[in-house]
Amino acid sequence: MNREQRNYAQVATLLGKAFIRLPRKILNKLTCPIKKERDLAKMYVTLIIRAFYVDGTVILGKYRHICRRGEYMGTYHELSELTCISIGSVGYYLKLLAIDHLIVINAVTGGTRIGICGYDYFSGYELETDTQQRESEPSCTLADIERKMGGRSMQDAGNRQERSDV
């Protein structure tokens, strides 16, 4: 193992391999001198960090809830402790984030379900539909070639004609 690989391995063990992408605008707001902007960014980053990255279950009180990818499930009190923001302000900042269409808030028994809009952007997760589209592109081009040559693709639902002479 050369020196560069050793350095990479040390960094990977220290920081871990899972990273989150954050826009510079959010990072700038985290260091903003205006407390309201700073707390709003802190709340948003906390939600992104604490959101589920895979589907799972959460127990809030004595109730079990299914939590989807990109959702945070918890209480305002828990968010208050994580962000060092008062409970009343937590609701205010969540409402501001919801107005900006950055999150979706739903009340559930025992707490709150908060969905982060565009979570896949932050996690770097590649959508399955994109990979399926890429896989189907060669088949689409093959179908186009067959259609031009008069092959079986001429029988698709859009071009189907009833034969009366059979």
Coordinates of C-alpha atoms in Angstrom, one line a residue:
M1 CA 0.0 0.0 0.0
N2 CA 1.6 3.3 -1.1
R3 CA 1.6 6.5 1.0
E4 CA -1.5 8.0 -0.7
Q5 CA -3.6 5.0 0.0
R6 CA -2.5 4.9 3.6
N7 CA -3.5 8.5 4.0
Y8 CA -6.8 7.9 2.4
A9 CA -7.4 4.9 4.7
Q10 CA -6.5 7.0 7.8
V11 CA -8.9 9.7 6.7
A12 CA -11.7 7.2 6.0
T13 CA -11.3 5.5 9.4
L14 CA -11.3 8.9 11.1
L15 CA -14.2 10.5 9.2
G16 CA -16.1 7.5 8.0
K17 CA -17.2 6.8 4.5
A18 CA -20.7 8.3 4.5
F19 CA -20.8 12.0 3.5
I20 CA -23.5 14.5 3.1
R21 CA -23.5 17.2 0.5
L22 CA -24.5 20.6 1.7
P23 CA -24.9 23.8 -0.4
R24 CA -22.6 26.6 0.5
K25 CA -25.6 28.8 1.3
I26 CA -26.5 26.6 4.2
L27 CA -22.8 26.5 5.4
N28 CA -22.7 30.3 5.2
K29 CA -25.9 30.6 7.2
L30 CA -24.4 28.4 9.9
T31 CA -21.7 31.1 10.5
C32 CA -24.0 34.1 10.0
P33 CA -23.9 36.7 12.7
I34 CA -27.8 36.9 12.7
K35 CA -29.0 34.4 15.3
K36 CA -32.3 33.7 13.4
E37 CA -30.5 32.7 10.2
R38 CA -27.9 30.7 12.2
D39 CA -30.6 28.8 14.1
L40 CA -32.6 28.1 11.0
A41 CA -29.6 26.6 9.3
K42 CA -28.7 24.6 12.4
M43 CA -32.3 23.2 12.5
Y44 CA -32.1 22.2 8.8
V45 CA -28.7 20.6 9.0
T46 CA -29.8 18.7 12.1
L47 CA -32.8 17.3 10.3
I48 CA -30.7 16.3 7.3
I49 CA -28.1 14.5 9.6
R50 CA -30.7 12.8 11.7
A51 CA -33.0 11.7 8.9
F52 CA -33.2 8.0 8.0
Y53 CA -31.0 7.0 5.1
V54 CA -32.9 3.7 4.7
D55 CA -36.5 2.6 5.5
G56 CA -36.9 1.5 9.1
T57 CA -39.0 1.6 12.2
V58 CA -39.0 4.1 15.1
I59 CA -40.6 3.8 18.5
L60 CA -42.0 7.0 19.9
G61 CA -43.3 6.5 23.4
K62 CA -45.1 3.2 23.2
Y63 CA -46.0 3.5 19.5
R64 CA -44.1 2.0 16.6
H65 CA -43.9 3.9 13.3
I66 CA -42.5 3.1 9.9
C67 CA -40.0 5.7 8.9
R68 CA -39.1 6.1 5.2
R69 CA -35.8 7.2 3.7
G70 CA -35.3 11.0 4.1
E71 CA -37.6 11.3 7.1
Y72 CA -36.9 12.3 10.6
M73 CA -39.2 11.1 13.4
G74 CA -39.0 12.5 16.8
T75 CA -40.3 15.1 19.2
Y76 CA -39.8 18.9 19.4
H77 CA -38.1 18.3 22.8
E78 CA -35.6 16.0 21.1
L79 CA -34.9 18.5 18.4
S80 CA -34.6 21.2 21.1
E81 CA -31.9 19.2 22.9
L82 CA -30.0 18.4 19.6
T83 CA -29.9 22.0 18.4
C84 CA -29.8 23.9 21.7
I85 CA -32.9 25.9 20.6
S86 CA -35.9 26.4 22.8
I87 CA -39.0 24.2 22.2
G88 CA -41.1 27.2 21.1
S89 CA -38.5 28.3 18.6
V90 CA -38.2 24.7 17.2
G91 CA -41.8 24.9 16.1
Y92 CA -41.2 28.4 14.6
Y93 CA -38.1 27.3 12.6
L94 CA -39.8 24.2 11.4
K95 CA -42.7 26.3 10.2
L96 CA -40.3 28.6 8.3
L97 CA -38.6 25.6 6.7
A98 CA -42.0 24.2 5.7
I99 CA -43.1 27.5 4.2
D100 CA -39.9 27.5 2.0
H101 CA -40.9 23.9 0.9
L102 CA -37.7 22.5 2.4
I103 CA -39.5 20.1 4.7
V104 CA -43.0 18.5 5.1
I105 CA -44.4 18.2 8.7
N106 CA -46.9 15.6 9.7
A107 CA -48.1 14.9 13.3
V108 CA -48.0 11.3 14.4
T109 CA -48.9 9.7 17.7
G110 CA -46.1 10.4 20.1
G111 CA -44.2 12.9 18.0
T112 CA -43.7 14.4 14.6
R113 CA -42.8 13.0 11.2
I114 CA -40.6 15.5 9.2
G115 CA -39.8 14.7 5.5
I116 CA -36.8 16.4 4.0
C117 CA -37.6 17.5 0.4
G118 CA -34.8 16.6 -1.9
Y119 CA -33.1 14.3 0.6
D120 CA -31.5 12.3 -2.3
Y121 CA -29.6 15.4 -3.3
F122 CA -27.9 15.7 0.1
S123 CA -27.2 12.0 0.5
G124 CA -25.9 11.6 -3.1
Y125 CA -28.3 8.7 -3.6
E126 CA -28.9 7.8 -7.2
L127 CA -32.6 7.3 -8.0
E128 CA -33.6 3.9 -9.3
T129 CA -35.6 5.5 -12.1
D130 CA -32.4 7.1 -13.5
T131 CA -30.6 3.7 -13.5
Q132 CA -33.6 2.0 -15.1
Q133 CA -33.8 4.7 -17.8
R134 CA -30.1 4.2 -18.6
E135 CA -30.6 0.5 -18.8
S136 CA -33.5 0.9 -21.2
E137 CA -31.8 3.3 -23.5
P138 CA -30.0 0.7 -25.6
S139 CA -33.3 -1.2 -25.9
C140 CA -35.0 2.0 -27.0
T141 CA -32.5 2.5 -29.7
L142 CA -32.8 -1.1 -30.9
A143 CA -36.6 -0.7 -31.0
D144 CA -36.1 2.5 -33.1
I145 CA -33.9 0.7 -35.6
E146 CA -36.4 -2.2 -35.9
R147 CA -39.2 0.3 -36.5
K148 CA -37.3 1.9 -39.3
M149 CA -36.5 -1.5 -40.8
G150 CA -40.1 -2.7 -40.5
G151 CA -39.4 -5.3 -37.9
R152 CA -41.5 -6.5 -35.0
S153 CA -41.6 -3.1 -33.3
M154 CA -44.1 -2.0 -35.9
Q155 CA -46.7 -4.0 -33.9
D156 CA -46.6 -1.8 -30.8
A157 CA -49.9 -0.6 -29.4
G158 CA -49.7 2.8 -31.0
N159 CA -49.3 1.5 -34.5
R160 CA -51.5 -1.6 -34.3
Q161 CA -53.9 -2.1 -37.1
E162 CA -56.6 -4.7 -37.3
R163 CA -56.4 -7.1 -40.1
S164 CA -59.7 -7.8 -41.7
D165 CA -58.5 -10.3 -44.3
V166 CA -57.6 -13.1 -41.8

